[in-house]
Amino acid sequence: MDGGSDVNDGSSDGSGGGPVVHGFPHLEAVRSAITSLYRRVSPDGVHAYATSLAPADAAFSDVDDLYLGAQRVAGALVQHLRLPQARIVVGFRRMEHAASVELTAGPEYFIELNDRFRTHRRDIGAALAHEITHVLLHRLGLELPGTRDNEILTDTVTAYLGAGWLLLDAFRQDAVSSQKLGYLTPEEFGYVLAKRALAFDEDPSVWFTSPQAYTAYTKGRAEALRDLQRPPLTAAGWAGRRRYAKDRRYAADHPDSAPDPALPYAFEGGAGGLRVCFACPTCHQRVRVPVRGRTRARCGLCRTVLECDT
């Protein structure tokens, strides 16, 4: 066996974990994961996942046979993630984490789920989605150093390739308990799902059964929309455009000045004149454009056409 990987269980219902973290503490790591996905799979490869996993494919009722039902959902996820069809073995045992997968050299998939999923069957699909994405990343040779960054990569790819809405929908909270699967915060899952929705023109919010998931998605979507409204993109607001013009004048007068890392753009001088460097709002690859007023630029990684006012 080549090792295994676990999905974090952020529940506080007696199965471990702790309080649910909110906000966007991993946002830069999430953006880096999206860039890594486009680099490894290519834009055409990413667009092969334009249709999300259907809710019916992950549905699991209390009358379903536990093992046959888990294998059925796992098979749907294997097919959705375009992995080779193979024998799937899903077991249940007491463990600290929600689930784990053995990354084997052979074609079989060996997945273990926390015993609590015997009675929390509606979230089996979410746990399986994360673990089967680990298999995909393993076979692609795409991984990051360190457990934390690699798990953030897995959550991000699960969501961006159309199966991670299950992980956000597993987030539920009331006055006495809470449950969250995965390493990303609920709002970060919402952010990635919104990035996917903008790229593929879909609305995952109609699949949520958890009201807390819907709220997190709306917050994540607001953050994703802000990516589209930063200078030098033409959709930037008045205040951003005014600050950009001021920084552009300063860069022209002080070509050797160091860029401000807090800004979403940086100016670069050179023989060809002033250029501005900024992140593509789709894949977050850095894009460099000559400073010459209104122009169109195409991201060299994801091929998104960007309307700019430089």
Coordinates of C-alpha atoms in Angstrom, one line a residue:
M1 CA 0.0 0.0 0.0
D2 CA 1.1 3.5 -0.8
G3 CA -0.3 5.0 2.4
G4 CA -3.6 6.6 3.3
S5 CA -5.3 9.9 4.0
D6 CA -8.0 11.1 6.3
V7 CA -10.8 13.6 6.1
N8 CA -11.0 16.0 9.1
D9 CA -14.1 15.7 11.2
G10 CA -15.0 19.1 12.6
S11 CA -18.1 18.0 14.5
S12 CA -18.8 18.7 18.1
D13 CA -21.6 16.1 18.5
G14 CA -19.5 13.6 20.5
S15 CA -17.4 12.3 17.6
G16 CA -14.4 14.6 18.1
G17 CA -13.2 17.8 16.5
G18 CA -14.1 21.1 18.1
P19 CA -15.8 24.4 17.5
V20 CA -16.5 25.2 13.8
V21 CA -14.1 27.9 12.5
H22 CA -15.6 30.5 10.2
G23 CA -14.3 33.1 7.7
F24 CA -11.5 32.8 5.2
P25 CA -8.3 31.9 7.1
H26 CA -7.0 29.6 4.3
L27 CA -8.0 31.8 1.3
E28 CA -4.5 32.1 -0.2
A29 CA -4.0 28.4 0.1
V30 CA -7.3 27.8 -1.6
R31 CA -6.4 30.1 -4.5
S32 CA -3.1 28.4 -4.8
A33 CA -4.9 25.0 -5.0
I34 CA -7.1 26.2 -7.8
T35 CA -4.0 27.4 -9.7
S36 CA -2.3 24.0 -9.1
L37 CA -5.4 22.2 -10.4
Y38 CA -5.5 24.1 -13.7
R39 CA -1.7 23.6 -14.2
R40 CA -1.9 19.9 -13.6
V41 CA -5.2 19.1 -15.4
S42 CA -5.3 21.9 -18.0
P43 CA -8.4 24.1 -18.8
D44 CA -9.9 21.4 -21.1
G45 CA -9.4 18.8 -18.3
V46 CA -11.1 21.0 -15.8
H47 CA -14.0 21.8 -18.1
A48 CA -14.6 18.0 -18.5
Y49 CA -16.2 18.4 -15.0
A50 CA -18.7 21.1 -16.1
T51 CA -21.6 19.1 -14.6
S52 CA -21.7 18.6 -10.9
L53 CA -22.6 15.3 -9.2
A54 CA -26.4 15.0 -9.2
P55 CA -28.1 14.9 -5.7
A56 CA -29.8 11.6 -6.6
D57 CA -26.4 10.0 -7.1
A58 CA -25.5 10.7 -3.5
A59 CA -28.9 10.1 -1.9
F60 CA -28.8 7.6 0.9
S61 CA -31.9 6.7 2.9
D62 CA -32.3 4.8 6.1
V63 CA -33.9 1.9 4.3
D64 CA -30.9 1.4 2.0
D65 CA -28.6 -1.5 2.8
L66 CA -25.6 0.2 4.5
Y67 CA -22.8 -1.5 2.6
L68 CA -24.5 -1.7 -0.8
G69 CA -25.7 1.9 -0.5
A70 CA -22.2 3.1 0.4
Q71 CA -20.7 1.2 -2.5
R72 CA -23.3 2.6 -4.9
V73 CA -22.6 6.2 -3.8
A74 CA -18.8 5.5 -4.0
G75 CA -19.3 4.1 -7.5
A76 CA -21.1 7.3 -8.6
L77 CA -18.3 9.5 -7.3
V78 CA -15.6 7.3 -9.0
Q79 CA -17.5 7.8 -12.3
H80 CA -18.0 11.5 -11.7
L81 CA -14.3 12.1 -11.0
R82 CA -13.5 10.1 -14.1
L83 CA -11.5 7.5 -12.3
P84 CA -11.1 4.0 -13.7
Q85 CA -14.0 1.7 -12.7
A86 CA -12.8 -0.8 -10.1
R87 CA -13.9 -2.8 -7.1
I88 CA -14.8 -0.5 -4.2
V89 CA -14.6 -1.8 -0.6
V90 CA -16.2 0.5 2.0
G91 CA -16.0 -0.4 5.7
F92 CA -17.0 1.2 8.9
R93 CA -15.0 1.3 12.2
R94 CA -14.4 3.5 15.2
M95 CA -11.8 6.2 14.4
E96 CA -10.8 9.7 15.2
H97 CA -11.4 11.1 11.8
A98 CA -14.5 10.9 9.6
A99 CA -13.0 8.7 7.0
S100 CA -9.8 7.4 5.5
V101 CA -8.7 5.9 2.2
E102 CA -5.8 3.6 1.3
L103 CA -3.9 4.8 -1.8
T104 CA -3.0 1.4 -3.3
A105 CA -1.0 0.6 -6.4
G106 CA -3.8 -1.6 -7.7
P107 CA -7.2 -0.7 -9.2
E108 CA -9.2 -1.3 -6.0
Y109 CA -10.5 1.4 -3.7
F110 CA -10.4 0.7 0.0
I111 CA -12.3 3.3 2.1
E112 CA -13.1 3.3 5.8
L113 CA -15.8 5.5 7.3
N114 CA -16.4 6.4 10.9
D115 CA -18.9 4.2 12.7
R116 CA -21.2 7.1 13.3
F117 CA -22.1 7.2 9.6
R118 CA -24.0 4.0 10.2
T119 CA -26.7 6.3 11.6
H120 CA -25.7 9.5 9.9
R121 CA -26.2 8.2 6.4
R122 CA -27.1 11.4 4.7
D123 CA -23.4 12.5 5.0
I124 CA -21.8 9.4 3.7
G125 CA -21.6 10.9 0.2
A126 CA -19.7 13.9 1.6
A127 CA -17.1 11.8 3.4
L128 CA -16.7 9.6 0.3
A129 CA -16.3 12.6 -2.0
H130 CA -13.3 13.8 -0.1
E131 CA -11.6 10.4 0.1
I132 CA -12.2 9.5 -3.6
T133 CA -10.7 12.9 -4.6
H134 CA -7.6 11.8 -2.6
V135 CA -7.4 8.9 -5.0
L136 CA -7.8 11.2 -8.0
L137 CA -5.0 13.5 -6.8
H138 CA -2.8 10.5 -6.0
R139 CA -3.1 9.2 -9.5
L140 CA -2.6 12.6 -11.0
G141 CA 0.6 13.0 -8.9
L142 CA -0.8 16.3 -7.6
E143 CA 0.0 16.9 -3.9
L144 CA 1.4 19.6 -1.7
P145 CA 3.9 19.4 1.1
G146 CA 2.4 19.1 4.5
T147 CA -0.8 17.6 5.7
R148 CA -2.6 20.9 6.1
D149 CA -2.0 22.2 2.6
N150 CA -2.6 18.8 1.0
E151 CA -6.0 18.5 2.8
I152 CA -6.9 22.1 1.7
L153 CA -6.0 21.1 -1.9
T154 CA -8.2 18.0 -1.6
D155 CA -11.2 20.0 -0.3
T156 CA -10.7 22.6 -2.9
V157 CA -10.5 20.1 -5.8
T158 CA -13.5 18.2 -4.5
A159 CA -15.5 21.4 -4.6
Y160 CA -14.2 22.7 -7.8
L161 CA -14.7 19.5 -9.8
G162 CA -18.4 19.3 -8.8
A163 CA -18.6 16.9 -5.8
G164 CA -17.7 19.2 -2.9
W165 CA -21.2 20.8 -2.5
L166 CA -21.8 17.6 -0.5
L167 CA -19.1 18.7 2.0
L168 CA -20.7 22.1 2.5
D169 CA -24.2 20.6 2.8
A170 CA -22.8 18.4 5.6
F171 CA -22.3 21.6 7.7
R172 CA -25.2 21.9 10.2
Q173 CA -25.4 23.8 13.4
D174 CA -27.9 24.4 16.1
A175 CA -28.0 25.6 19.8
V176 CA -26.5 22.4 21.2
S177 CA -24.3 20.8 18.4
S178 CA -22.6 21.4 15.2
Q179 CA -21.1 19.3 12.4
K180 CA -18.7 20.1 9.6
L181 CA -16.6 17.8 7.4
G182 CA -13.4 18.8 5.7
Y183 CA -10.6 21.2 6.4
L184 CA -12.0 24.4 4.8
T185 CA -14.3 26.6 6.7
P186 CA -18.0 26.7 5.5
E187 CA -17.4 30.1 3.9
E188 CA -14.3 28.8 2.1
F189 CA -16.3 25.9 0.7
G190 CA -18.8 28.5 -0.4
Y191 CA -16.1 30.5 -2.1
V192 CA -14.8 27.6 -4.1
L193 CA -18.3 26.5 -5.1
A194 CA -19.0 30.1 -6.2
K195 CA -15.8 30.1 -8.2
R196 CA -17.0 26.9 -9.9
A197 CA -20.5 28.4 -10.4
L198 CA -19.0 31.4 -12.2
A199 CA -16.8 29.3 -14.4
F200 CA -19.6 26.8 -15.4
D201 CA -22.7 28.9 -15.0
E202 CA -24.5 26.7 -12.4
D203 CA -26.2 27.3 -9.1
P204 CA -25.3 24.7 -6.4
S205 CA -27.3 26.4 -3.7
V206 CA -30.5 24.7 -5.0
W207 CA -29.1 21.4 -3.8
F208 CA -28.4 22.4 -0.2
T209 CA -30.6 20.8 2.5
S210 CA -28.8 22.7 5.3
P211 CA -29.7 26.3 5.9
Q212 CA -26.3 26.9 7.4
A213 CA -24.7 25.7 4.2
Y214 CA -26.8 28.2 2.1
T215 CA -25.7 31.1 4.4
A216 CA -22.0 30.1 4.1
Y217 CA -22.4 29.8 0.3
T218 CA -23.8 33.4 0.0
K219 CA -20.8 34.7 2.1
G220 CA -18.3 32.7 0.0
R221 CA -20.0 33.9 -3.2
A222 CA -19.7 37.6 -2.1
E223 CA -15.9 37.0 -1.7
A224 CA -15.7 35.3 -5.1
L225 CA -17.4 38.2 -6.7
R226 CA -14.9 40.6 -5.2
D227 CA -12.2 38.8 -7.2
L228 CA -14.0 40.1 -10.3
Q229 CA -14.1 43.7 -9.0
R230 CA -10.4 44.4 -8.4
P231 CA -8.4 46.8 -10.5
P232 CA -7.3 46.8 -13.3
L233 CA -10.4 44.8 -14.2
T234 CA -13.0 47.2 -15.7
A235 CA -15.6 45.9 -13.2
A236 CA -13.7 47.5 -10.4
G237 CA -15.6 50.1 -8.3
W238 CA -15.0 53.8 -8.2
A239 CA -12.8 53.7 -5.0
G240 CA -10.7 50.9 -6.4
R241 CA -10.2 52.7 -9.7
R242 CA -9.2 55.9 -7.9
R243 CA -6.6 54.1 -5.7
Y244 CA -5.3 52.3 -8.8
A245 CA -4.8 55.6 -10.7
K246 CA -2.9 57.0 -7.8
D247 CA -0.6 53.9 -7.5
R248 CA -0.1 53.9 -11.3
R249 CA 1.1 57.5 -11.2
Y250 CA 3.5 56.8 -8.3
A251 CA 4.9 53.7 -10.1
A252 CA 5.5 55.7 -13.2
D253 CA 7.4 58.4 -11.2
H254 CA 9.3 55.9 -9.0
P255 CA 10.0 52.9 -11.3
D256 CA 12.4 51.3 -8.7
S257 CA 10.0 51.3 -5.8
A258 CA 9.0 48.0 -4.2
P259 CA 5.3 47.0 -4.7
D260 CA 2.9 47.1 -1.8
P261 CA 2.1 43.4 -1.0
A262 CA -1.3 44.4 0.4
L263 CA -2.5 45.5 -3.1
P264 CA -4.1 43.1 -5.5
Y265 CA -1.8 44.4 -8.3
A266 CA 1.9 45.4 -8.8
F267 CA 3.6 47.6 -11.3
E268 CA 6.7 46.6 -13.1
G269 CA 9.0 48.9 -15.2
G270 CA 11.3 47.9 -18.1
A271 CA 12.4 48.7 -21.6
G272 CA 8.9 48.1 -22.9
G273 CA 7.3 50.5 -20.5
L274 CA 5.2 50.1 -17.4
R275 CA 3.3 46.9 -16.9
V276 CA 0.8 45.8 -14.3
C277 CA 0.7 42.3 -12.8
F278 CA -2.4 40.9 -11.1
A279 CA -4.2 37.6 -10.4
C280 CA -6.6 36.1 -12.9
P281 CA -10.0 36.0 -11.2
T282 CA -10.7 32.5 -12.5
C283 CA -7.5 30.5 -11.8
H284 CA -5.4 33.1 -9.8
Q285 CA -2.4 32.7 -12.2
R286 CA -0.5 36.0 -12.4
V287 CA -1.2 38.0 -15.5
R288 CA 1.0 40.8 -16.9
V289 CA -0.5 43.5 -19.1
P290 CA 1.1 46.7 -20.5
V291 CA -0.2 49.9 -19.0
R292 CA -2.0 51.5 -21.9
G293 CA -5.6 52.1 -21.0
R294 CA -8.5 49.8 -22.0
T295 CA -7.4 46.5 -23.2
R296 CA -8.3 42.8 -23.3
A297 CA -6.0 40.2 -21.9
R298 CA -6.2 36.4 -22.0
C299 CA -4.9 34.4 -19.0
G300 CA -2.2 32.1 -20.2
L301 CA -3.3 29.3 -17.9
C302 CA -7.1 29.1 -17.9
R303 CA -7.6 31.1 -21.1
T304 CA -10.1 33.4 -19.5
V305 CA -10.5 36.7 -21.4
L306 CA -10.2 39.7 -19.1
E307 CA -11.5 43.2 -19.7
C308 CA -9.0 45.6 -18.2
D309 CA -8.5 49.3 -17.8
T310 CA -4.8 49.6 -17.1

